XYZ file of C-alpha atoms in Angstrom:
366
model
C 59.043 28.830 -62.075
C 62.080 27.990 -59.954
C 61.903 25.058 -57.567
C 62.438 27.355 -54.588
C 59.377 29.415 -55.506
C 57.291 26.265 -55.892
C 58.433 25.116 -52.457
C 57.455 28.416 -50.835
C 53.973 28.286 -52.339
C 52.851 25.272 -50.286
C 49.100 24.795 -50.401
C 47.202 22.141 -52.273
C 49.405 19.261 -53.408
C 52.697 21.116 -53.296
C 54.343 17.717 -53.693
C 52.763 17.212 -57.124
C 53.960 20.613 -58.350
C 57.574 19.882 -57.386
C 57.323 16.366 -58.805
C 56.289 17.837 -62.157
C 59.033 20.453 -62.000
C 61.803 17.870 -61.578
C 60.102 15.459 -63.981
C 60.526 17.891 -66.878
C 63.155 16.619 -69.270
C 64.621 20.114 -69.693
C 64.658 20.958 -65.978
C 67.996 22.651 -65.383
C 67.543 24.366 -62.022
C 68.912 21.737 -59.664
C 70.466 24.198 -57.226
C 67.859 23.362 -54.604
C 68.645 19.634 -54.642
C 70.483 18.430 -51.531
C 73.826 16.816 -52.384
C 75.173 14.664 -49.568
C 78.638 14.670 -51.138
C 78.817 18.340 -50.106
C 76.573 18.493 -47.018
C 75.472 21.772 -45.501
C 72.359 23.764 -44.684
C 69.683 21.421 -43.354
C 72.062 18.423 -43.480
C 73.753 17.245 -40.286
C 75.944 14.281 -39.312
C 74.125 11.277 -37.845
C 75.568 8.870 -35.313
C 75.737 5.181 -36.137
C 75.844 2.187 -33.810
C 79.408 1.172 -34.637
C 79.610 -1.605 -32.051
C 76.488 -3.333 -33.429
C 78.262 -4.617 -36.552
C 81.656 -6.289 -36.415
C 84.169 -5.396 -39.100
C 84.094 -9.048 -40.169
C 80.312 -9.016 -40.693
C 80.580 -5.722 -42.586
C 83.241 -7.259 -44.845
C 81.075 -10.357 -45.355
C 78.262 -8.075 -46.596
C 80.639 -6.202 -48.910
C 80.670 -3.085 -46.741
C 83.400 -0.942 -45.235
C 83.735 -1.072 -41.441
C 80.883 0.992 -39.988
C 83.436 3.274 -38.319
C 84.380 4.482 -41.822
C 80.835 5.222 -42.987
C 79.462 8.738 -43.151
C 75.819 9.143 -42.204
C 73.623 12.220 -42.438
C 70.199 13.378 -41.313
C 67.913 16.160 -42.525
C 66.417 18.841 -40.298
C 62.673 18.316 -40.068
C 62.884 14.615 -40.920
C 63.612 12.678 -37.714
C 64.424 9.051 -38.392
C 65.786 9.683 -41.902
C 69.381 8.539 -42.431
C 71.415 8.924 -45.624
C 74.612 6.881 -46.029
C 76.724 7.794 -49.079
C 78.179 4.676 -50.734
C 79.635 2.521 -47.913
C 80.370 -0.445 -50.215
C 83.839 -1.920 -50.604
C 85.400 -1.633 -54.093
C 83.753 -3.974 -56.578
C 80.994 -5.127 -54.236
C 78.204 -3.118 -55.867
C 78.655 -5.346 -58.902
C 77.396 -8.348 -56.940
C 74.068 -6.683 -56.120
C 73.598 -5.433 -59.678
C 74.177 -8.940 -61.032
C 71.767 -10.437 -58.481
C 69.070 -7.923 -59.432
C 69.441 -8.693 -63.130
C 70.373 -12.376 -63.220
C 69.108 -14.126 -60.073
C 66.351 -12.204 -58.273
C 63.977 -11.958 -61.310
C 63.934 -15.765 -61.551
C 61.035 -17.895 -60.356
C 59.579 -18.309 -57.808
C 59.968 -14.520 -57.418
C 57.385 -12.313 -59.151
C 57.918 -9.540 -61.718
C 55.783 -7.194 -63.804
C 56.273 -9.356 -66.907
C 54.325 -12.166 -65.211
C 51.171 -10.058 -65.496
C 51.281 -10.003 -69.297
C 53.253 -13.038 -70.455
C 52.937 -16.806 -70.207
C 55.082 -18.382 -67.461
C 57.398 -20.100 -69.944
C 58.150 -16.707 -71.537
C 59.365 -15.155 -68.274
C 61.771 -17.958 -67.401
C 65.482 -17.105 -67.601
C 65.142 -13.422 -68.488
C 68.919 -13.126 -68.260
C 69.531 -15.934 -70.764
C 66.966 -14.485 -73.162
C 68.420 -10.969 -72.946
C 72.185 -11.108 -72.485
C 73.254 -11.352 -76.138
C 70.798 -8.652 -77.217
C 72.035 -6.378 -74.427
C 75.689 -7.037 -75.179
C 75.194 -6.069 -78.835
C 73.000 -3.080 -78.061
C 74.050 0.169 -79.695
C 72.996 3.769 -79.108
C 69.913 3.682 -81.350
C 66.952 4.226 -79.037
C 64.629 2.577 -81.573
C 66.281 -0.819 -81.186
C 63.923 -3.471 -79.767
C 64.162 -3.771 -75.999
C 65.265 -6.989 -74.365
C 63.103 -8.590 -71.682
C 65.472 -7.320 -68.993
C 64.942 -3.793 -70.299
C 61.168 -4.322 -69.997
C 61.558 -5.290 -66.358
C 59.973 -2.680 -64.066
C 59.724 -4.426 -60.708
C 60.466 -7.684 -58.924
C 59.056 -8.680 -55.526
C 60.823 -10.907 -52.993
C 59.759 -12.713 -49.808
C 56.211 -11.609 -49.019
C 55.008 -10.495 -52.438
C 53.237 -7.159 -52.591
C 49.742 -7.331 -54.102
C 49.251 -4.304 -56.366
C 45.441 -4.665 -56.287
C 44.859 -4.874 -52.539
C 48.077 -3.056 -51.559
C 48.653 -5.784 -48.991
C 50.943 -8.682 -48.196
C 49.580 -12.110 -47.296
C 50.805 -15.324 -45.704
C 49.822 -17.408 -48.745
C 51.947 -15.452 -51.235
C 55.478 -15.887 -49.980
C 58.747 -17.278 -51.320
C 62.129 -17.593 -49.555
C 63.887 -14.252 -49.145
C 67.424 -14.204 -50.648
C 69.907 -14.968 -47.867
C 72.630 -12.648 -49.185
C 70.284 -9.657 -49.359
C 68.873 -10.465 -45.925
C 72.389 -10.454 -44.453
C 73.253 -7.104 -46.078
C 70.009 -5.563 -44.829
C 70.494 -6.851 -41.292
C 73.965 -5.279 -41.054
C 72.800 -1.883 -42.354
C 69.770 -1.891 -40.051
C 71.922 -2.821 -37.035
C 74.399 -0.040 -37.833
C 71.468 2.396 -37.793
C 70.285 1.177 -34.378
C 67.816 -1.517 -35.447
C 69.307 -4.783 -34.245
C 67.098 -7.796 -34.919
C 65.714 -6.372 -38.174
C 64.255 -9.161 -40.332
C 64.281 -8.727 -44.105
C 60.902 -10.201 -45.054
C 59.874 -8.389 -48.237
C 61.673 -6.620 -51.029
C 60.594 -4.551 -54.007
C 63.223 -4.058 -56.691
C 62.600 -1.186 -59.103
C 64.273 -0.939 -62.505
C 64.483 2.568 -63.953
C 65.559 4.017 -67.282
C 66.079 7.668 -68.176
C 62.361 7.976 -69.021
C 61.168 6.324 -65.774
C 59.945 7.723 -62.481
C 58.411 6.530 -59.226
C 55.012 8.012 -58.371
C 54.137 9.794 -55.118
C 53.305 7.251 -52.432
C 53.671 6.126 -48.825
C 54.969 2.676 -47.834
C 52.386 1.706 -45.237
C 51.310 -1.806 -46.263
C 53.684 -3.488 -43.815
C 51.955 -4.463 -40.568
C 54.914 -3.352 -38.436
C 55.899 0.297 -38.971
C 58.337 0.346 -36.058
C 61.035 -1.208 -38.239
C 62.854 0.828 -40.885
C 62.580 0.777 -44.652
C 65.994 0.337 -46.320
C 66.737 1.629 -49.809
C 69.826 0.742 -51.919
C 70.626 2.406 -55.263
C 72.928 1.263 -58.076
C 73.779 2.655 -61.510
C 72.717 6.068 -62.790
C 71.715 8.826 -60.379
C 68.270 10.146 -59.504
C 66.390 12.868 -57.678
C 64.495 11.655 -54.614
C 61.691 13.725 -53.081
C 60.893 13.321 -49.386
C 57.757 15.082 -48.210
C 55.485 15.103 -45.186
C 52.474 13.260 -43.826
C 50.261 15.107 -46.333
C 50.773 15.879 -49.999
C 50.109 19.557 -49.281
C 53.572 19.722 -47.671
C 56.362 20.573 -50.113
C 59.086 17.890 -50.274
C 62.855 18.183 -50.011
C 64.759 17.117 -53.137
C 68.032 15.199 -52.865
C 70.430 13.362 -55.168
C 70.875 9.596 -54.928
C 74.007 8.150 -56.509
C 75.257 4.621 -57.065
C 75.902 2.820 -53.787
C 73.942 5.277 -51.645
C 71.709 3.886 -48.899
C 68.656 5.556 -47.335
C 66.967 4.475 -44.124
C 63.460 5.703 -43.315
C 62.413 5.060 -39.711
C 60.342 6.584 -36.939
C 58.569 9.752 -38.057
C 60.083 9.470 -41.552
C 58.851 5.911 -42.067
C 55.365 7.004 -43.247
C 56.193 10.131 -45.223
C 55.244 10.713 -48.848
C 58.135 10.231 -51.257
C 58.813 9.825 -54.975
C 61.502 9.675 -57.659
C 60.561 12.139 -60.420
C 63.679 11.769 -62.518
C 66.685 9.609 -63.344
C 69.852 11.530 -64.228
C 73.171 10.609 -65.840
C 75.808 10.123 -63.176
C 77.456 13.481 -62.377
C 80.946 12.308 -63.359
C 79.918 12.510 -67.017
C 81.044 8.955 -67.775
C 78.937 6.036 -68.987
C 79.104 4.491 -65.511
C 80.077 6.008 -62.157
C 83.685 5.242 -61.238
C 82.614 3.200 -58.203
C 81.264 0.579 -60.611
C 84.562 0.395 -62.511
C 86.386 -0.845 -59.425
C 87.363 -4.503 -59.368
C 86.449 -6.843 -56.538
C 89.274 -8.000 -54.297
C 90.510 -11.505 -55.067
C 90.504 -12.336 -51.354
C 86.984 -12.402 -49.975
C 86.497 -13.069 -46.256
C 85.296 -16.436 -45.015
C 81.505 -16.561 -45.164
C 81.223 -13.616 -47.569
C 77.840 -13.290 -49.289
C 79.577 -11.465 -52.154
C 80.440 -13.487 -55.250
C 82.823 -12.628 -58.053
C 81.125 -11.735 -61.327
C 82.552 -13.113 -64.542
C 83.769 -10.562 -67.082
C 81.053 -11.806 -69.427
C 78.307 -11.246 -66.865
C 79.591 -7.816 -65.908
C 79.693 -6.705 -69.555
C 75.954 -7.373 -69.752
C 75.290 -5.578 -66.431
C 77.436 -2.606 -67.443
C 75.637 -2.215 -70.775
C 72.285 -2.288 -68.948
C 73.368 0.325 -66.398
C 74.555 2.800 -69.012
C 70.970 4.012 -69.260
C 69.446 2.539 -66.119
C 69.234 2.586 -62.350
C 68.300 -0.231 -59.964
C 66.810 0.324 -56.512
C 66.211 -2.292 -53.809
C 63.840 -1.459 -50.945
C 63.777 -3.942 -48.088
C 61.082 -4.136 -45.413
C 60.114 -6.062 -42.304
C 56.422 -6.825 -42.736
C 55.561 -8.416 -39.384
C 56.706 -7.756 -35.845
C 58.202 -10.744 -34.044
C 55.367 -13.169 -33.261
C 52.847 -11.207 -35.319
C 50.605 -12.937 -37.859
C 48.583 -11.757 -40.817
C 44.867 -11.163 -40.163
C 42.442 -13.642 -41.700
C 41.286 -12.498 -45.124
C 39.666 -13.881 -48.238
C 42.055 -15.569 -50.655
C 43.593 -13.703 -53.581
C 45.795 -14.809 -56.406
C 48.470 -12.402 -55.176
C 49.437 -11.022 -58.571
C 47.286 -7.927 -58.933
C 47.478 -5.324 -61.643
C 50.388 -3.247 -62.779
C 50.772 -0.135 -60.615
C 49.572 3.262 -61.760
C 51.493 6.524 -61.577
C 50.361 7.259 -58.042
C 50.794 3.740 -56.683
C 54.237 2.716 -57.748
C 56.357 2.625 -60.874
C 55.608 4.669 -63.965
C 57.197 5.051 -67.360
C 56.645 8.079 -69.572
C 56.008 5.988 -72.677
C 53.498 3.768 -70.905
C 51.331 6.718 -69.932
C 50.244 7.094 -73.548
C 48.911 3.542 -73.576
C 47.107 1.246 -71.213
C 48.293 1.542 -67.578
C 49.340 -2.095 -67.492
C 51.414 -2.056 -70.671
C 54.972 -3.374 -70.292
């Protein structure tokens, strides 16, 4: 049945039906998927707060001047903003390298910590880089630890058991990612945004993100920011109930989504990761070199050719997504609660990340 017909049906868990439709490996009817590179229909231009971010601060974050960004909204989704790749040439590489080399390191938390001894999850990059660099096209080759990575949490660490954050499970939030997030939030009208928690998701062509709502943060007045790098995906944005059929849209490398206001607490999911539409191993925006002259105070660092070779090999079959949140309003504190170890169990299909192979085994299998 075509996606359009499924959308018209509505009724009980229309979201699940469309999720399954786009999840199918042989799904070929993508005509109903919104493409922001050719906006039209329910897509309209959104206004940004250009004066809130200086060109210098945008450059320091690896972004084009806000006056050069394009931003779009969707009819029926107030508070949703889509910004197609506003990154300066070469700057996406920095965030990819951070997500693979730096952010998975201790004291941050990742899914591998739930199943492996602490000494085994130290220096995932060092343990994986040679295996990744040599990796061929045989899908039966053993996976490196980086390829087994499914999620990393930053700042206030999300507890998968209680679905809560807590004051006693916190590590310093990366300063470069905080600066990037603050500039994007300010450009979208949210000056003073504080990046306090991050969930990084690592997808492969057989991965998806289950249907969920991000409501664990205590302050819902601040936006949720989403950054995508690598291969493309289909993102589903629904309503306040799962009975409401979602809108499907493409997300490509460098694209940013902002969910605020009414759209902040809507159901959403990623049913499918797709090869980038250019038909090349990597999207062309990732082939661009970083300028030799970085501005004073830039949070962007040059990647060595050796490091980028490892990142590029990883991204040939993968996508990385960073979602950044403000957990607490200014002056707000966490309520008193009984202590937890903060680690929790691996998420199920309907709570967070899922992998098609894992569904045939125990839910918490890496």
